[in-house]
Amino acid sequence: SEHKESLTKNNKRGTHPRAKKVKATDETGNIKIFNCSVDASDFIGVERRTLQYYLRGKSKTNFYKGYYWEYIN
């Protein structure tokens, strides 16, 4: 419907005022940058909350699924 389309258009990922960019660095130093944690979690195939656990420093290391994860400005 028209309403659903407008919601989709206005709800682009990474455009939320509080969205933080995410940096993923693999063990060889290759870097990937994502606009938000949703894009990053989709990339590795996990739920956003799972990745945020590592991004927020809740685990002993920020290494997960082959990457070191961190928020960037």
mmCIF file of N, CA and C in Angstrom:
data_model
loop_
_atom_site.group_PDB
_atom_site.id
_atom_site.type_symbol
_atom_site.label_atom_id
_atom_site.label_comp_id
_atom_site.label_asym_id
_atom_site.label_seq_id
_atom_site.Cartn_x
_atom_site.Cartn_y
_atom_site.Cartn_z
ATOM 1 N N SER A 1 0.823 -1.192 0.000
ATOM 2 C CA SER A 1 0.000 0.000 0.000
ATOM 3 C C SER A 1 0.864 1.251 0.000
ATOM 4 N N GLU A 2 0.250 2.388 -0.231
ATOM 5 C CA GLU A 2 0.967 3.656 -0.283
ATOM 6 C C GLU A 2 1.639 3.980 1.048
ATOM 7 N N HIS A 3 0.914 3.722 2.136
ATOM 8 C CA HIS A 3 1.444 4.009 3.465
ATOM 9 C C HIS A 3 2.697 3.181 3.749
ATOM 10 N N LYS A 4 2.663 1.910 3.383
ATOM 11 C CA LYS A 4 3.793 1.025 3.617
ATOM 12 C C LYS A 4 5.018 1.487 2.827
ATOM 13 N N GLU A 5 4.815 1.915 1.586
ATOM 14 C CA GLU A 5 5.922 2.400 0.756
ATOM 15 C C GLU A 5 6.560 3.644 1.362
ATOM 16 N N SER A 6 5.742 4.564 1.867
ATOM 17 C CA SER A 6 6.298 5.788 2.441
ATOM 18 C C SER A 6 7.082 5.478 3.715
ATOM 19 N N LEU A 7 6.630 4.505 4.490
ATOM 20 C CA LEU A 7 7.372 4.109 5.680
ATOM 21 C C LEU A 7 8.733 3.550 5.296
ATOM 22 N N THR A 8 8.764 2.726 4.255
ATOM 23 C CA THR A 8 10.020 2.141 3.809
ATOM 24 C C THR A 8 10.978 3.221 3.326
ATOM 25 N N LYS A 9 10.475 4.170 2.569
ATOM 26 C CA LYS A 9 11.323 5.243 2.045
ATOM 27 C C LYS A 9 11.893 6.105 3.166
ATOM 28 N N ASN A 10 11.100 6.368 4.195
ATOM 29 C CA ASN A 10 11.541 7.247 5.279
ATOM 30 C C ASN A 10 12.369 6.527 6.327
ATOM 31 N N ASN A 11 12.456 5.217 6.247
ATOM 32 C CA ASN A 11 13.147 4.450 7.273
ATOM 33 C C ASN A 11 14.403 3.789 6.703
ATOM 34 N N LYS A 12 15.231 4.564 6.028
ATOM 35 C CA LYS A 12 16.459 4.023 5.447
ATOM 36 C C LYS A 12 17.455 3.714 6.548
ATOM 37 N N ARG A 13 18.171 2.628 6.390
ATOM 38 C CA ARG A 13 19.157 2.227 7.385
ATOM 39 C C ARG A 13 20.277 3.247 7.480
ATOM 40 N N GLY A 14 20.747 3.463 8.696
ATOM 41 C CA GLY A 14 21.868 4.346 8.916
ATOM 42 C C GLY A 14 21.502 5.814 8.897
ATOM 43 N N THR A 15 20.222 6.139 8.696
ATOM 44 C CA THR A 15 19.822 7.540 8.653
ATOM 45 C C THR A 15 19.203 7.989 9.974
ATOM 46 N N HIS A 16 19.029 7.079 10.905
ATOM 47 C CA HIS A 16 18.517 7.446 12.214
ATOM 48 C C HIS A 16 19.528 8.381 12.869
ATOM 49 N N PRO A 17 19.061 9.403 13.559
ATOM 50 C CA PRO A 17 19.990 10.373 14.164
ATOM 51 C C PRO A 17 21.038 9.745 15.085
ATOM 52 N N ARG A 18 20.691 8.635 15.720
ATOM 53 C CA ARG A 18 21.641 7.998 16.640
ATOM 54 C C ARG A 18 22.405 6.833 16.010
ATOM 55 N N ALA A 19 22.192 6.566 14.729
ATOM 56 C CA ALA A 19 22.895 5.458 14.070
ATOM 57 C C ALA A 19 24.391 5.716 14.086
ATOM 58 N N LYS A 20 25.145 4.688 14.467
ATOM 59 C CA LYS A 20 26.603 4.806 14.514
ATOM 60 C C LYS A 20 27.201 3.928 13.428
ATOM 61 N N LYS A 21 28.254 4.424 12.787
ATOM 62 C CA LYS A 21 28.953 3.610 11.802
ATOM 63 C C LYS A 21 29.708 2.504 12.529
ATOM 64 N N VAL A 22 29.866 1.379 11.845
ATOM 65 C CA VAL A 22 30.531 0.222 12.421
ATOM 66 C C VAL A 22 31.716 -0.152 11.541
ATOM 67 N N LYS A 23 32.852 -0.427 12.193
ATOM 68 C CA LYS A 23 34.060 -0.844 11.480
ATOM 69 C C LYS A 23 34.348 -2.298 11.810
ATOM 70 N N ALA A 24 34.588 -3.091 10.770
ATOM 71 C CA ALA A 24 34.959 -4.495 10.929
ATOM 72 C C ALA A 24 36.343 -4.683 10.323
ATOM 73 N N THR A 25 37.278 -5.191 11.105
ATOM 74 C CA THR A 25 38.636 -5.428 10.632
ATOM 75 C C THR A 25 38.921 -6.920 10.741
ATOM 76 N N ASP A 26 39.327 -7.534 9.621
ATOM 77 C CA ASP A 26 39.632 -8.966 9.690
ATOM 78 C C ASP A 26 41.070 -9.158 10.174
ATOM 79 N N GLU A 27 41.477 -10.416 10.314
ATOM 80 C CA GLU A 27 42.783 -10.711 10.902
ATOM 81 C C GLU A 27 43.960 -10.275 10.029
ATOM 82 N N THR A 28 43.700 -10.018 8.749
ATOM 83 C CA THR A 28 44.784 -9.573 7.868
ATOM 84 C C THR A 28 44.808 -8.055 7.718
ATOM 85 N N GLY A 29 43.902 -7.362 8.415
ATOM 86 C CA GLY A 29 43.886 -5.906 8.401
ATOM 87 C C GLY A 29 42.931 -5.280 7.396
ATOM 88 N N ASN A 30 42.197 -6.099 6.639
ATOM 89 C CA ASN A 30 41.196 -5.552 5.720
ATOM 90 C C ASN A 30 40.053 -4.955 6.521
ATOM 91 N N ILE A 31 39.587 -3.791 6.093
ATOM 92 C CA ILE A 31 38.554 -3.060 6.839
ATOM 93 C C ILE A 31 37.287 -2.926 6.003
ATOM 94 N N LYS A 32 36.153 -3.138 6.661
ATOM 95 C CA LYS A 32 34.843 -2.887 6.059
ATOM 96 C C LYS A 32 34.124 -1.887 6.962
ATOM 97 N N ILE A 33 33.456 -0.926 6.347
ATOM 98 C CA ILE A 33 32.704 0.080 7.094
ATOM 99 C C ILE A 33 31.221 -0.082 6.763
ATOM 100 N N PHE A 34 30.382 -0.064 7.794
ATOM 101 C CA PHE A 34 28.935 -0.188 7.637
ATOM 102 C C PHE A 34 28.276 1.061 8.212
ATOM 103 N N ASN A 35 27.148 1.467 7.636
ATOM 104 C CA ASN A 35 26.442 2.662 8.101
ATOM 105 C C ASN A 35 25.796 2.481 9.464
ATOM 106 N N CYS A 36 25.493 1.233 9.816
ATOM 107 C CA CYS A 36 24.845 0.977 11.104
ATOM 108 C C CYS A 36 25.028 -0.490 11.474
ATOM 109 N N SER A 37 24.665 -0.817 12.708
ATOM 110 C CA SER A 37 24.837 -2.190 13.187
ATOM 111 C C SER A 37 23.901 -3.167 12.470
ATOM 112 N N VAL A 38 22.779 -2.687 11.960
ATOM 113 C CA VAL A 38 21.857 -3.570 11.225
ATOM 114 C C VAL A 38 22.530 -4.050 9.934
ATOM 115 N N ASP A 39 23.168 -3.136 9.199
ATOM 116 C CA ASP A 39 23.869 -3.525 7.975
ATOM 117 C C ASP A 39 24.997 -4.500 8.286
ATOM 118 N N ALA A 40 25.741 -4.230 9.349
ATOM 119 C CA ALA A 40 26.859 -5.088 9.726
ATOM 120 C C ALA A 40 26.365 -6.478 10.140
ATOM 121 N N SER A 41 25.301 -6.529 10.911
ATOM 122 C CA SER A 41 24.782 -7.831 11.358
ATOM 123 C C SER A 41 24.206 -8.621 10.190
ATOM 124 N N ASP A 42 23.585 -7.947 9.232
ATOM 125 C CA ASP A 42 23.108 -8.633 8.022
ATOM 126 C C ASP A 42 24.281 -9.242 7.254
ATOM 127 N N PHE A 43 25.392 -8.518 7.190
ATOM 128 C CA PHE A 43 26.576 -8.970 6.466
ATOM 129 C C PHE A 43 27.100 -10.298 7.008
ATOM 130 N N ILE A 44 27.101 -10.453 8.342
ATOM 131 C CA ILE A 44 27.615 -11.700 8.921
ATOM 132 C C ILE A 44 26.513 -12.697 9.267
ATOM 133 N N GLY A 45 25.269 -12.315 9.061
ATOM 134 C CA GLY A 45 24.159 -13.244 9.244
ATOM 135 C C GLY A 45 23.749 -13.506 10.677
ATOM 136 N N VAL A 46 23.800 -12.482 11.516
ATOM 137 C CA VAL A 46 23.342 -12.631 12.900
ATOM 138 C C VAL A 46 22.373 -11.501 13.220
ATOM 139 N N GLU A 47 21.693 -11.620 14.362
ATOM 140 C CA GLU A 47 20.788 -10.550 14.785
ATOM 141 C C GLU A 47 21.596 -9.352 15.269
ATOM 142 N N ARG A 48 21.029 -8.187 15.108
ATOM 143 C CA ARG A 48 21.683 -6.936 15.507
ATOM 144 C C ARG A 48 22.131 -6.974 16.965
ATOM 145 N N ARG A 49 21.278 -7.444 17.835
ATOM 146 C CA ARG A 49 21.604 -7.470 19.266
ATOM 147 C C ARG A 49 22.823 -8.345 19.567
ATOM 148 N N THR A 50 22.976 -9.414 18.808
ATOM 149 C CA THR A 50 24.139 -10.281 19.003
ATOM 150 C C THR A 50 25.421 -9.521 18.687
ATOM 151 N N LEU A 51 25.449 -8.832 17.569
ATOM 152 C CA LEU A 51 26.635 -8.065 17.204
ATOM 153 C C LEU A 51 26.868 -6.924 18.183
ATOM 154 N N GLN A 52 25.819 -6.279 18.628
ATOM 155 C CA GLN A 52 25.967 -5.157 19.562
ATOM 156 C C GLN A 52 26.602 -5.592 20.880
ATOM 157 N N TYR A 53 26.426 -6.841 21.250
ATOM 158 C CA TYR A 53 27.071 -7.388 22.447
ATOM 159 C C TYR A 53 28.585 -7.203 22.346
ATOM 160 N N TYR A 54 29.128 -7.445 21.169
ATOM 161 C CA TYR A 54 30.569 -7.304 20.947
ATOM 162 C C TYR A 54 30.961 -5.844 20.739
ATOM 163 N N LEU A 55 30.116 -5.094 20.062
ATOM 164 C CA LEU A 55 30.399 -3.680 19.823
ATOM 165 C C LEU A 55 30.429 -2.880 21.118
ATOM 166 N N ARG A 56 29.619 -3.254 22.068
ATOM 167 C CA ARG A 56 29.512 -2.509 23.329
ATOM 168 C C ARG A 56 30.488 -2.980 24.401
ATOM 169 N N GLY A 57 31.344 -3.944 24.057
ATOM 170 C CA GLY A 57 32.357 -4.400 25.001
ATOM 171 C C GLY A 57 31.838 -5.312 26.089
ATOM 172 N N LYS A 58 30.732 -5.994 25.837
ATOM 173 C CA LYS A 58 30.157 -6.888 26.846
ATOM 174 C C LYS A 58 30.911 -8.218 26.927
ATOM 175 N N SER A 59 31.654 -8.567 25.868
ATOM 176 C CA SER A 59 32.426 -9.810 25.879
ATOM 177 C C SER A 59 33.882 -9.480 26.201
ATOM 178 N N LYS A 60 34.690 -10.513 26.439
ATOM 179 C CA LYS A 60 36.094 -10.298 26.781
ATOM 180 C C LYS A 60 36.890 -9.758 25.593
ATOM 181 N N THR A 61 36.395 -10.006 24.385
ATOM 182 C CA THR A 61 37.068 -9.536 23.180
ATOM 183 C C THR A 61 36.033 -8.996 22.207
ATOM 184 N N ASN A 62 36.483 -8.168 21.271
ATOM 185 C CA ASN A 62 35.555 -7.669 20.257
ATOM 186 C C ASN A 62 35.679 -8.473 18.967
ATOM 187 N N PHE A 63 36.341 -9.642 19.029
ATOM 188 C CA PHE A 63 36.510 -10.511 17.863
ATOM 189 C C PHE A 63 35.322 -11.457 17.758
ATOM 190 N N TYR A 64 34.648 -11.445 16.592
ATOM 191 C CA TYR A 64 33.463 -12.273 16.392
ATOM 192 C C TYR A 64 33.286 -12.532 14.906
ATOM 193 N N LYS A 65 33.045 -13.781 14.548
ATOM 194 C CA LYS A 65 32.791 -14.177 13.160
ATOM 195 C C LYS A 65 33.906 -13.724 12.211
ATOM 196 N N GLY A 66 35.148 -13.760 12.685
ATOM 197 C CA GLY A 66 36.283 -13.447 11.832
ATOM 198 C C GLY A 66 36.661 -11.986 11.741
ATOM 199 N N TYR A 67 36.014 -11.138 12.533
ATOM 200 C CA TYR A 67 36.282 -9.698 12.482
ATOM 201 C C TYR A 67 36.411 -9.110 13.883
ATOM 202 N N TYR A 68 37.207 -8.042 13.978
ATOM 203 C CA TYR A 68 37.248 -7.202 15.171
ATOM 204 C C TYR A 68 36.251 -6.066 14.915
ATOM 205 N N TRP A 69 35.330 -5.872 15.849
ATOM 206 C CA TRP A 69 34.224 -4.920 15.659
ATOM 207 C C TRP A 69 34.375 -3.703 16.549
ATOM 208 N N GLU A 70 34.035 -2.528 16.006
ATOM 209 C CA GLU A 70 34.020 -1.313 16.816
ATOM 210 C C GLU A 70 33.134 -0.266 16.169
ATOM 211 N N TYR A 71 32.593 0.603 17.018
ATOM 212 C CA TYR A 71 31.843 1.757 16.525
ATOM 213 C C TYR A 71 32.846 2.828 16.125
ATOM 214 N N ILE A 72 32.512 3.598 15.092
ATOM 215 C CA ILE A 72 33.343 4.729 14.702
ATOM 216 C C ILE A 72 32.462 5.962 14.554
ATOM 217 N N ASN A 73 33.072 7.129 14.598
ATOM 218 C CA ASN A 73 32.312 8.379 14.459
ATOM 219 C C ASN A 73 32.222 8.803 13.014
#
